[in-house]
Amino acid sequence: TDLQTSIGDFQFDNVFMNASGVRCYTEEDLDALAQSDAGTFVTKSATQAKRLGNPSPRYARLELGSINSMGLPNEGLDYYLNYALKFQEKHPGQWIFLSVAGLTMEENLAMAHTIEDSDFNGLVEFNLSCPNVPGKPQTGYDFDRTKEVLTNLFTFFTKPAGVKLPPYFDLAQFDQMAAILNQFPLQFVNSINSLGNGLMIDPETDTALIKPKGGFGGIGGAYAKPIALANVRAFSQRLDPKIQLIGTGGVTNGRDAYDLILAGASLVQVGTLLQEERPAVFTRLSRELQAVMQTKGYTNLSDFKGQLKTQ
Ligand SMILES: O=C(O)c1[nH]c(=O)[nH]c(=O)c1Cl
């Protein structure tokens, strides 16, 4: 069975990749992803200038996942763009993702211009869903602002692009967001980012587990699976077929990945599990997914992608 997949004209020999923000901050991190069994990888969401992010502790492992309020620490766009340009020279035919998360419209557009004017030949993920920068609401929850950002972006941006969305919890919101996204030449939509502004408590000290924002942070891992499945499925049912889905959230084994593909995902991103198990996890996940496919008699992803049945 093979795990190859594609987004538009971009072919990948494996359906798995990292979620932005997990083990993708430094060149060493990114090299380790490149050497793993993952089919591709995405860089940490970049701002124009390097950021230190929020004070620690800002990440904690939970019984069923993780909580994080990193605060968008990153090396700055030029660092990741330079890495990508070097990578594509050394690995022709391998396509990677750059993630950007400007804190203002101007910053997003400035970074988009920098990328547009570069020789980068991969895909760009515009992160509309960072929940952890104090005072900055998630763009993805502001429909007018989302439409404004995408309208301004696509007046000049011609490289392959997609958006990373926060989870939605209301069918009317799926309808509204899909109606906006369908107006733009997007290659993909990536659902979901972490479940924003959760809170967990240290039982010994009755203290919030992480320091930033009084302990509020994005929730990932198994907690996120049912929300991720619903968001991938809802957008798969509503978006123009030209806009493909990337499924992110709750992948702990091959079956979880299989389920995201059933819901419509063409690529599967792994966050919390990768944080806890390192890039070797892609070898395990690939083997487990192939085993599920074998039991079903499937030999490739197109045999079951988007084929979720309902009663
Ligand atoms: O705090 C972060 O850096 C962060 N954390 C998340 O869970 N999602 C994001 O998009 C970002 Cl940008």
mmCIF file of N, CA and C in Angstrom, residues 163-272:
data_model
loop_
_atom_site.group_PDB
_atom_site.id
_atom_site.type_symbol
_atom_site.label_atom_id
_atom_site.label_comp_id
_atom_site.label_asym_id
_atom_site.label_seq_id
_atom_site.Cartn_x
_atom_site.Cartn_y
_atom_site.Cartn_z
ATOM 1 N N VAL A 163 -4.627 28.451 4.072
ATOM 2 C CA VAL A 163 -4.800 29.073 5.390
ATOM 3 C C VAL A 163 -4.903 28.016 6.479
ATOM 4 N N LYS A 164 -4.365 28.329 7.664
ATOM 5 C CA LYS A 164 -4.485 27.478 8.860
ATOM 6 C C LYS A 164 -5.581 28.093 9.702
ATOM 7 N N LEU A 165 -6.644 27.332 9.925
ATOM 8 C CA LEU A 165 -7.835 27.859 10.588
ATOM 9 C C LEU A 165 -7.951 27.362 12.016
ATOM 10 N N PRO A 166 -8.621 28.167 12.861
ATOM 11 C CA PRO A 166 -8.961 27.699 14.202
ATOM 12 C C PRO A 166 -10.155 26.763 14.084
ATOM 13 N N PRO A 167 -10.471 26.018 15.130
ATOM 14 C CA PRO A 167 -11.664 25.177 15.104
ATOM 15 C C PRO A 167 -12.932 26.018 15.176
ATOM 16 N N TYR A 168 -13.952 25.617 14.398
ATOM 17 C CA TYR A 168 -15.275 26.239 14.509
ATOM 18 C C TYR A 168 -16.207 25.198 15.110
ATOM 19 N N PHE A 169 -17.285 25.702 15.750
ATOM 20 C CA PHE A 169 -18.148 24.811 16.524
ATOM 21 C C PHE A 169 -19.620 24.983 16.174
ATOM 22 N N ASP A 170 -19.884 25.714 15.055
ATOM 23 C CA ASP A 170 -21.277 26.015 14.727
ATOM 24 C C ASP A 170 -21.439 25.888 13.215
ATOM 25 N N LEU A 171 -22.460 25.183 12.760
ATOM 26 C CA LEU A 171 -22.602 24.932 11.321
ATOM 27 C C LEU A 171 -22.731 26.240 10.535
ATOM 28 N N ALA A 172 -23.338 27.239 11.134
ATOM 29 C CA ALA A 172 -23.467 28.537 10.446
ATOM 30 C C ALA A 172 -22.089 29.147 10.216
ATOM 31 N N GLN A 173 -21.157 28.873 11.142
ATOM 32 C CA GLN A 173 -19.796 29.401 10.978
ATOM 33 C C GLN A 173 -19.085 28.663 9.838
ATOM 34 N N PHE A 174 -19.313 27.348 9.728
ATOM 35 C CA PHE A 174 -18.726 26.612 8.592
ATOM 36 C C PHE A 174 -19.245 27.209 7.285
ATOM 37 N N ASP A 175 -20.567 27.475 7.248
ATOM 38 C CA ASP A 175 -21.165 28.037 6.031
ATOM 39 C C ASP A 175 -20.544 29.390 5.697
ATOM 40 N N GLN A 176 -20.456 30.253 6.713
ATOM 41 C CA GLN A 176 -19.936 31.615 6.504
ATOM 42 C C GLN A 176 -18.477 31.578 6.058
ATOM 43 N N MET A 177 -17.678 30.754 6.750
ATOM 44 C CA MET A 177 -16.235 30.725 6.453
ATOM 45 C C MET A 177 -15.996 30.121 5.088
ATOM 46 N N ALA A 178 -16.724 29.047 4.765
ATOM 47 C CA ALA A 178 -16.546 28.411 3.451
ATOM 48 C C ALA A 178 -16.937 29.373 2.334
ATOM 49 N N ALA A 179 -17.992 30.151 2.565
ATOM 50 C CA ALA A 179 -18.438 31.114 1.535
ATOM 51 C C ALA A 179 -17.348 32.156 1.281
ATOM 52 N N ILE A 180 -16.606 32.519 2.322
ATOM 53 C CA ILE A 180 -15.496 33.467 2.145
ATOM 54 C C ILE A 180 -14.338 32.783 1.413
ATOM 55 N N LEU A 181 -13.946 31.618 1.903
ATOM 56 C CA LEU A 181 -12.762 30.939 1.345
ATOM 57 C C LEU A 181 -12.947 30.587 -0.120
ATOM 58 N N ASN A 182 -14.197 30.252 -0.504
ATOM 59 C CA ASN A 182 -14.462 29.866 -1.897
ATOM 60 C C ASN A 182 -14.253 31.005 -2.888
ATOM 61 N N GLN A 183 -14.110 32.226 -2.358
ATOM 62 C CA GLN A 183 -13.912 33.379 -3.252
ATOM 63 C C GLN A 183 -12.447 33.562 -3.642
ATOM 64 N N PHE A 184 -11.536 32.733 -3.070
ATOM 65 C CA PHE A 184 -10.114 32.983 -3.279
ATOM 66 C C PHE A 184 -9.405 31.770 -3.893
ATOM 67 N N PRO A 185 -8.312 32.008 -4.624
ATOM 68 C CA PRO A 185 -7.587 30.916 -5.296
ATOM 69 C C PRO A 185 -6.676 30.166 -4.325
ATOM 70 N N LEU A 186 -7.270 29.553 -3.333
ATOM 71 C CA LEU A 186 -6.508 28.820 -2.317
ATOM 72 C C LEU A 186 -6.220 27.411 -2.805
ATOM 73 N N GLN A 187 -5.014 26.914 -2.488
ATOM 74 C CA GLN A 187 -4.682 25.509 -2.793
ATOM 75 C C GLN A 187 -5.227 24.607 -1.695
ATOM 76 N N PHE A 188 -5.242 25.116 -0.441
ATOM 77 C CA PHE A 188 -5.633 24.242 0.668
ATOM 78 C C PHE A 188 -6.157 25.038 1.853
ATOM 79 N N VAL A 189 -6.883 24.334 2.674
ATOM 80 C CA VAL A 189 -7.313 24.828 3.980
ATOM 81 C C VAL A 189 -6.848 23.804 4.987
ATOM 82 N N ASN A 190 -6.199 24.248 6.037
ATOM 83 C CA ASN A 190 -5.676 23.359 7.076
ATOM 84 C C ASN A 190 -6.510 23.543 8.333
ATOM 85 N N SER A 191 -7.246 22.507 8.678
ATOM 86 C CA SER A 191 -8.047 22.509 9.917
ATOM 87 C C SER A 191 -7.616 21.342 10.772
ATOM 88 N N ILE A 192 -7.360 21.528 12.039
ATOM 89 C CA ILE A 192 -7.526 22.715 12.843
ATOM 90 C C ILE A 192 -6.221 23.100 13.549
ATOM 91 N N ASN A 193 -6.187 24.345 13.991
ATOM 92 C CA ASN A 193 -5.154 24.759 14.937
ATOM 93 C C ASN A 193 -5.614 24.292 16.319
ATOM 94 N N SER A 194 -4.823 24.553 17.332
ATOM 95 C CA SER A 194 -5.171 24.090 18.691
ATOM 96 C C SER A 194 -6.519 24.686 19.124
ATOM 97 N N LEU A 195 -7.144 24.011 20.073
ATOM 98 C CA LEU A 195 -8.403 24.513 20.653
ATOM 99 C C LEU A 195 -8.014 25.680 21.557
ATOM 100 N N GLY A 196 -8.323 26.891 21.126
ATOM 101 C CA GLY A 196 -7.794 28.088 21.772
ATOM 102 C C GLY A 196 -8.237 28.286 23.204
ATOM 103 N N ASN A 197 -7.290 28.770 24.019
ATOM 104 C CA ASN A 197 -7.619 29.252 25.375
ATOM 105 C C ASN A 197 -8.294 28.218 26.268
ATOM 106 N N GLY A 198 -7.647 27.061 26.329
ATOM 107 C CA GLY A 198 -8.009 26.092 27.369
ATOM 108 C C GLY A 198 -7.217 26.401 28.628
ATOM 109 N N LEU A 199 -7.499 25.629 29.687
ATOM 110 C CA LEU A 199 -6.835 25.880 30.990
ATOM 111 C C LEU A 199 -6.707 24.549 31.704
ATOM 112 N N MET A 200 -5.507 24.270 32.246
ATOM 113 C CA MET A 200 -5.329 23.048 33.037
ATOM 114 C C MET A 200 -4.558 23.375 34.306
ATOM 115 N N ILE A 201 -4.728 22.548 35.318
ATOM 116 C CA ILE A 201 -4.305 22.878 36.685
ATOM 117 C C ILE A 201 -3.343 21.828 37.227
ATOM 118 N N ASP A 202 -2.305 22.281 37.920
ATOM 119 C CA ASP A 202 -1.353 21.387 38.589
ATOM 120 C C ASP A 202 -1.997 20.930 39.904
ATOM 121 N N PRO A 203 -2.260 19.625 40.051
ATOM 122 C CA PRO A 203 -2.985 19.150 41.242
ATOM 123 C C PRO A 203 -2.214 19.330 42.547
ATOM 124 N N GLU A 204 -0.884 19.395 42.458
ATOM 125 C CA GLU A 204 -0.078 19.562 43.685
ATOM 126 C C GLU A 204 -0.208 20.983 44.238
ATOM 127 N N THR A 205 -0.243 21.940 43.317
ATOM 128 C CA THR A 205 -0.108 23.334 43.770
ATOM 129 C C THR A 205 -1.361 24.168 43.498
ATOM 130 N N ASP A 206 -2.388 23.526 42.926
ATOM 131 C CA ASP A 206 -3.608 24.293 42.577
ATOM 132 C C ASP A 206 -3.282 25.500 41.707
ATOM 133 N N THR A 207 -2.226 25.359 40.887
ATOM 134 C CA THR A 207 -1.769 26.465 40.053
ATOM 135 C C THR A 207 -1.962 26.126 38.580
ATOM 136 N N ALA A 208 -2.281 27.120 37.779
ATOM 137 C CA ALA A 208 -2.393 26.895 36.338
ATOM 138 C C ALA A 208 -1.067 26.308 35.835
ATOM 139 N N LEU A 209 -1.148 25.352 34.937
ATOM 140 C CA LEU A 209 0.036 24.602 34.506
ATOM 141 C C LEU A 209 1.053 25.466 33.759
ATOM 142 N N ILE A 210 0.544 26.433 32.955
ATOM 143 C CA ILE A 210 1.488 27.255 32.185
ATOM 144 C C ILE A 210 1.393 28.704 32.658
ATOM 145 N N LYS A 211 2.462 29.476 32.403
ATOM 146 C CA LYS A 211 2.575 30.824 32.975
ATOM 147 C C LYS A 211 1.822 31.898 32.182
ATOM 148 N N PRO A 212 1.933 31.929 30.840
ATOM 149 C CA PRO A 212 1.362 33.056 30.087
ATOM 150 C C PRO A 212 -0.159 33.134 30.227
ATOM 151 N N LYS A 213 -0.670 34.359 30.096
ATOM 152 C CA LYS A 213 -2.130 34.563 29.999
ATOM 153 C C LYS A 213 -2.901 33.887 31.132
ATOM 154 N N GLY A 214 -2.333 33.907 32.328
ATOM 155 C CA GLY A 214 -3.030 33.326 33.482
ATOM 156 C C GLY A 214 -3.308 31.849 33.310
ATOM 157 N N GLY A 215 -2.530 31.200 32.439
ATOM 158 C CA GLY A 215 -2.670 29.749 32.271
ATOM 159 C C GLY A 215 -3.486 29.339 31.064
ATOM 160 N N PHE A 216 -3.972 30.333 30.325
ATOM 161 C CA PHE A 216 -4.789 30.003 29.139
ATOM 162 C C PHE A 216 -3.868 29.646 27.963
ATOM 163 N N GLY A 217 -4.202 28.562 27.237
ATOM 164 C CA GLY A 217 -3.383 28.178 26.090
ATOM 165 C C GLY A 217 -4.129 27.246 25.158
ATOM 166 N N GLY A 218 -3.517 26.972 23.990
ATOM 167 C CA GLY A 218 -4.134 26.111 22.987
ATOM 168 C C GLY A 218 -4.013 24.651 23.379
ATOM 169 N N ILE A 219 -5.123 23.918 23.197
ATOM 170 C CA ILE A 219 -5.161 22.502 23.559
ATOM 171 C C ILE A 219 -4.979 21.656 22.307
ATOM 172 N N GLY A 220 -4.055 20.686 22.388
ATOM 173 C CA GLY A 220 -3.818 19.766 21.287
ATOM 174 C C GLY A 220 -3.885 18.335 21.779
ATOM 175 N N GLY A 221 -3.728 17.410 20.835
ATOM 176 C CA GLY A 221 -3.713 15.993 21.181
ATOM 177 C C GLY A 221 -5.082 15.349 21.084
ATOM 178 N N ALA A 222 -5.268 14.251 21.801
ATOM 179 C CA ALA A 222 -6.489 13.440 21.665
ATOM 180 C C ALA A 222 -7.746 14.264 21.928
ATOM 181 N N TYR A 223 -7.647 15.249 22.823
ATOM 182 C CA TYR A 223 -8.812 16.118 23.092
ATOM 183 C C TYR A 223 -9.352 16.725 21.799
ATOM 184 N N ALA A 224 -8.467 16.939 20.833
ATOM 185 C CA ALA A 224 -8.836 17.713 19.633
ATOM 186 C C ALA A 224 -9.439 16.854 18.523
ATOM 187 N N LYS A 225 -9.333 15.511 18.631
ATOM 188 C CA LYS A 225 -9.713 14.660 17.498
ATOM 189 C C LYS A 225 -11.139 14.886 17.000
ATOM 190 N N PRO A 226 -12.170 14.840 17.849
ATOM 191 C CA PRO A 226 -13.533 14.980 17.310
ATOM 192 C C PRO A 226 -13.797 16.346 16.661
ATOM 193 N N ILE A 227 -13.101 17.354 17.153
ATOM 194 C CA ILE A 227 -13.274 18.706 16.586
ATOM 195 C C ILE A 227 -12.540 18.789 15.247
ATOM 196 N N ALA A 228 -11.363 18.192 15.188
ATOM 197 C CA ALA A 228 -10.601 18.185 13.934
ATOM 198 C C ALA A 228 -11.370 17.429 12.848
ATOM 199 N N LEU A 229 -11.904 16.261 13.204
ATOM 200 C CA LEU A 229 -12.668 15.466 12.219
ATOM 201 C C LEU A 229 -13.851 16.264 11.689
ATOM 202 N N ALA A 230 -14.564 16.918 12.589
ATOM 203 C CA ALA A 230 -15.758 17.677 12.170
ATOM 204 C C ALA A 230 -15.379 18.848 11.279
ATOM 205 N N ASN A 231 -14.300 19.546 11.619
ATOM 206 C CA ASN A 231 -13.902 20.714 10.813
ATOM 207 C C ASN A 231 -13.411 20.289 9.432
ATOM 208 N N VAL A 232 -12.620 19.218 9.356
ATOM 209 C CA VAL A 232 -12.165 18.744 8.038
ATOM 210 C C VAL A 232 -13.366 18.325 7.199
ATOM 211 N N ARG A 233 -14.286 17.559 7.823
ATOM 212 C CA ARG A 233 -15.470 17.073 7.108
ATOM 213 C C ARG A 233 -16.355 18.229 6.643
ATOM 214 N N ALA A 234 -16.586 19.192 7.551
ATOM 215 C CA ALA A 234 -17.500 20.302 7.221
ATOM 216 C C ALA A 234 -16.948 21.113 6.041
ATOM 217 N N PHE A 235 -15.635 21.398 6.063
ATOM 218 C CA PHE A 235 -15.073 22.182 4.964
ATOM 219 C C PHE A 235 -14.982 21.342 3.695
ATOM 220 N N SER A 236 -14.722 20.044 3.851
ATOM 221 C CA SER A 236 -14.671 19.176 2.680
ATOM 222 C C SER A 236 -16.027 19.166 1.961
ATOM 223 N N GLN A 237 -17.092 19.267 2.724
ATOM 224 C CA GLN A 237 -18.451 19.280 2.154
ATOM 225 C C GLN A 237 -18.810 20.636 1.564
ATOM 226 N N ARG A 238 -18.136 21.706 1.973
ATOM 227 C CA ARG A 238 -18.546 23.063 1.595
ATOM 228 C C ARG A 238 -17.609 23.770 0.619
ATOM 229 N N LEU A 239 -16.336 23.378 0.597
ATOM 230 C CA LEU A 239 -15.368 24.111 -0.223
ATOM 231 C C LEU A 239 -15.375 23.620 -1.666
ATOM 232 N N ASP A 240 -15.022 24.527 -2.583
ATOM 233 C CA ASP A 240 -14.790 24.172 -3.976
ATOM 234 C C ASP A 240 -13.777 23.023 -4.001
ATOM 235 N N PRO A 241 -14.034 21.971 -4.797
ATOM 236 C CA PRO A 241 -13.113 20.816 -4.794
ATOM 237 C C PRO A 241 -11.670 21.182 -5.119
ATOM 238 N N LYS A 242 -11.449 22.355 -5.750
ATOM 239 C CA LYS A 242 -10.076 22.784 -6.046
ATOM 240 C C LYS A 242 -9.314 23.106 -4.757
ATOM 241 N N ILE A 243 -10.061 23.409 -3.685
ATOM 242 C CA ILE A 243 -9.412 23.712 -2.403
ATOM 243 C C ILE A 243 -9.339 22.420 -1.604
ATOM 244 N N GLN A 244 -8.116 21.908 -1.432
ATOM 245 C CA GLN A 244 -7.984 20.643 -0.719
ATOM 246 C C GLN A 244 -7.809 20.859 0.791
ATOM 247 N N LEU A 245 -8.014 19.780 1.546
ATOM 248 C CA LEU A 245 -7.954 19.867 3.016
ATOM 249 C C LEU A 245 -6.664 19.260 3.540
ATOM 250 N N ILE A 246 -6.101 19.925 4.530
ATOM 251 C CA ILE A 246 -5.050 19.334 5.348
ATOM 252 C C ILE A 246 -5.692 19.096 6.704
ATOM 253 N N GLY A 247 -5.548 17.886 7.239
ATOM 254 C CA GLY A 247 -6.164 17.545 8.518
ATOM 255 C C GLY A 247 -5.143 17.558 9.635
ATOM 256 N N THR A 248 -5.457 18.300 10.698
ATOM 257 C CA THR A 248 -4.554 18.454 11.838
ATOM 258 C C THR A 248 -5.357 18.349 13.125
ATOM 259 N N GLY A 249 -4.865 17.529 14.061
ATOM 260 C CA GLY A 249 -5.518 17.497 15.367
ATOM 261 C C GLY A 249 -5.858 16.085 15.800
ATOM 262 N N GLY A 250 -5.248 15.673 16.912
ATOM 263 C CA GLY A 250 -5.663 14.428 17.553
ATOM 264 C C GLY A 250 -5.065 13.162 16.990
ATOM 265 N N VAL A 251 -4.036 13.267 16.134
ATOM 266 C CA VAL A 251 -3.449 12.044 15.575
ATOM 267 C C VAL A 251 -2.535 11.397 16.607
ATOM 268 N N THR A 252 -2.937 10.203 17.087
ATOM 269 C CA THR A 252 -2.078 9.455 18.029
ATOM 270 C C THR A 252 -1.670 8.111 17.424
ATOM 271 N N ASN A 253 -2.342 7.700 16.343
ATOM 272 C CA ASN A 253 -2.020 6.415 15.699
ATOM 273 C C ASN A 253 -2.523 6.420 14.257
ATOM 274 N N GLY A 254 -2.271 5.296 13.551
ATOM 275 C CA GLY A 254 -2.637 5.209 12.133
ATOM 276 C C GLY A 254 -4.122 5.358 11.908
ATOM 277 N N ARG A 255 -4.929 4.850 12.843
ATOM 278 C CA ARG A 255 -6.387 4.917 12.677
ATOM 279 C C ARG A 255 -6.864 6.371 12.732
ATOM 280 N N ASP A 256 -6.243 7.191 13.606
ATOM 281 C CA ASP A 256 -6.643 8.602 13.693
ATOM 282 C C ASP A 256 -6.356 9.304 12.365
ATOM 283 N N ALA A 257 -5.227 8.957 11.746
ATOM 284 C CA ALA A 257 -4.878 9.548 10.446
ATOM 285 C C ALA A 257 -5.860 9.063 9.380
ATOM 286 N N TYR A 258 -6.182 7.769 9.433
ATOM 287 C CA TYR A 258 -7.143 7.181 8.481
ATOM 288 C C TYR A 258 -8.465 7.939 8.557
ATOM 289 N N ASP A 259 -8.895 8.237 9.780
ATOM 290 C CA ASP A 259 -10.173 8.938 9.979
ATOM 291 C C ASP A 259 -10.141 10.348 9.376
ATOM 292 N N LEU A 260 -9.022 11.058 9.538
ATOM 293 C CA LEU A 260 -8.930 12.413 8.949
ATOM 294 C C LEU A 260 -8.986 12.323 7.424
ATOM 295 N N ILE A 261 -8.389 11.283 6.859
ATOM 296 C CA ILE A 261 -8.421 11.108 5.400
ATOM 297 C C ILE A 261 -9.841 10.767 4.954
ATOM 298 N N LEU A 262 -10.512 9.884 5.725
ATOM 299 C CA LEU A 262 -11.940 9.579 5.434
ATOM 300 C C LEU A 262 -12.767 10.872 5.423
ATOM 301 N N ALA A 263 -12.425 11.775 6.345
ATOM 302 C CA ALA A 263 -13.167 13.047 6.456
ATOM 303 C C ALA A 263 -12.832 13.988 5.300
ATOM 304 N N GLY A 264 -11.738 13.698 4.558
ATOM 305 C CA GLY A 264 -11.427 14.511 3.384
ATOM 306 C C GLY A 264 -10.017 15.047 3.311
ATOM 307 N N ALA A 265 -9.158 14.694 4.262
ATOM 308 C CA ALA A 265 -7.799 15.272 4.293
ATOM 309 C C ALA A 265 -6.891 14.656 3.227
ATOM 310 N N SER A 266 -6.114 15.527 2.546
ATOM 311 C CA SER A 266 -5.128 15.066 1.566
ATOM 312 C C SER A 266 -3.735 14.974 2.168
ATOM 313 N N LEU A 267 -3.502 15.711 3.254
ATOM 314 C CA LEU A 267 -2.278 15.599 4.048
ATOM 315 C C LEU A 267 -2.716 15.561 5.513
ATOM 316 N N VAL A 268 -1.918 14.905 6.345
ATOM 317 C CA VAL A 268 -2.225 14.795 7.779
ATOM 318 C C VAL A 268 -1.057 15.358 8.584
ATOM 319 N N GLN A 269 -1.337 16.378 9.402
ATOM 320 C CA GLN A 269 -0.287 16.985 10.218
ATOM 321 C C GLN A 269 -0.347 16.425 11.642
ATOM 322 N N VAL A 270 0.825 16.309 12.232
ATOM 323 C CA VAL A 270 0.965 15.731 13.572
ATOM 324 C C VAL A 270 1.640 16.755 14.476
ATOM 325 N N GLY A 271 0.987 17.072 15.597
ATOM 326 C CA GLY A 271 1.518 18.081 16.517
ATOM 327 C C GLY A 271 1.980 17.454 17.820
ATOM 328 N N THR A 272 1.062 17.406 18.790
ATOM 329 C CA THR A 272 1.405 16.937 20.130
ATOM 330 C C THR A 272 2.173 15.614 20.119
#
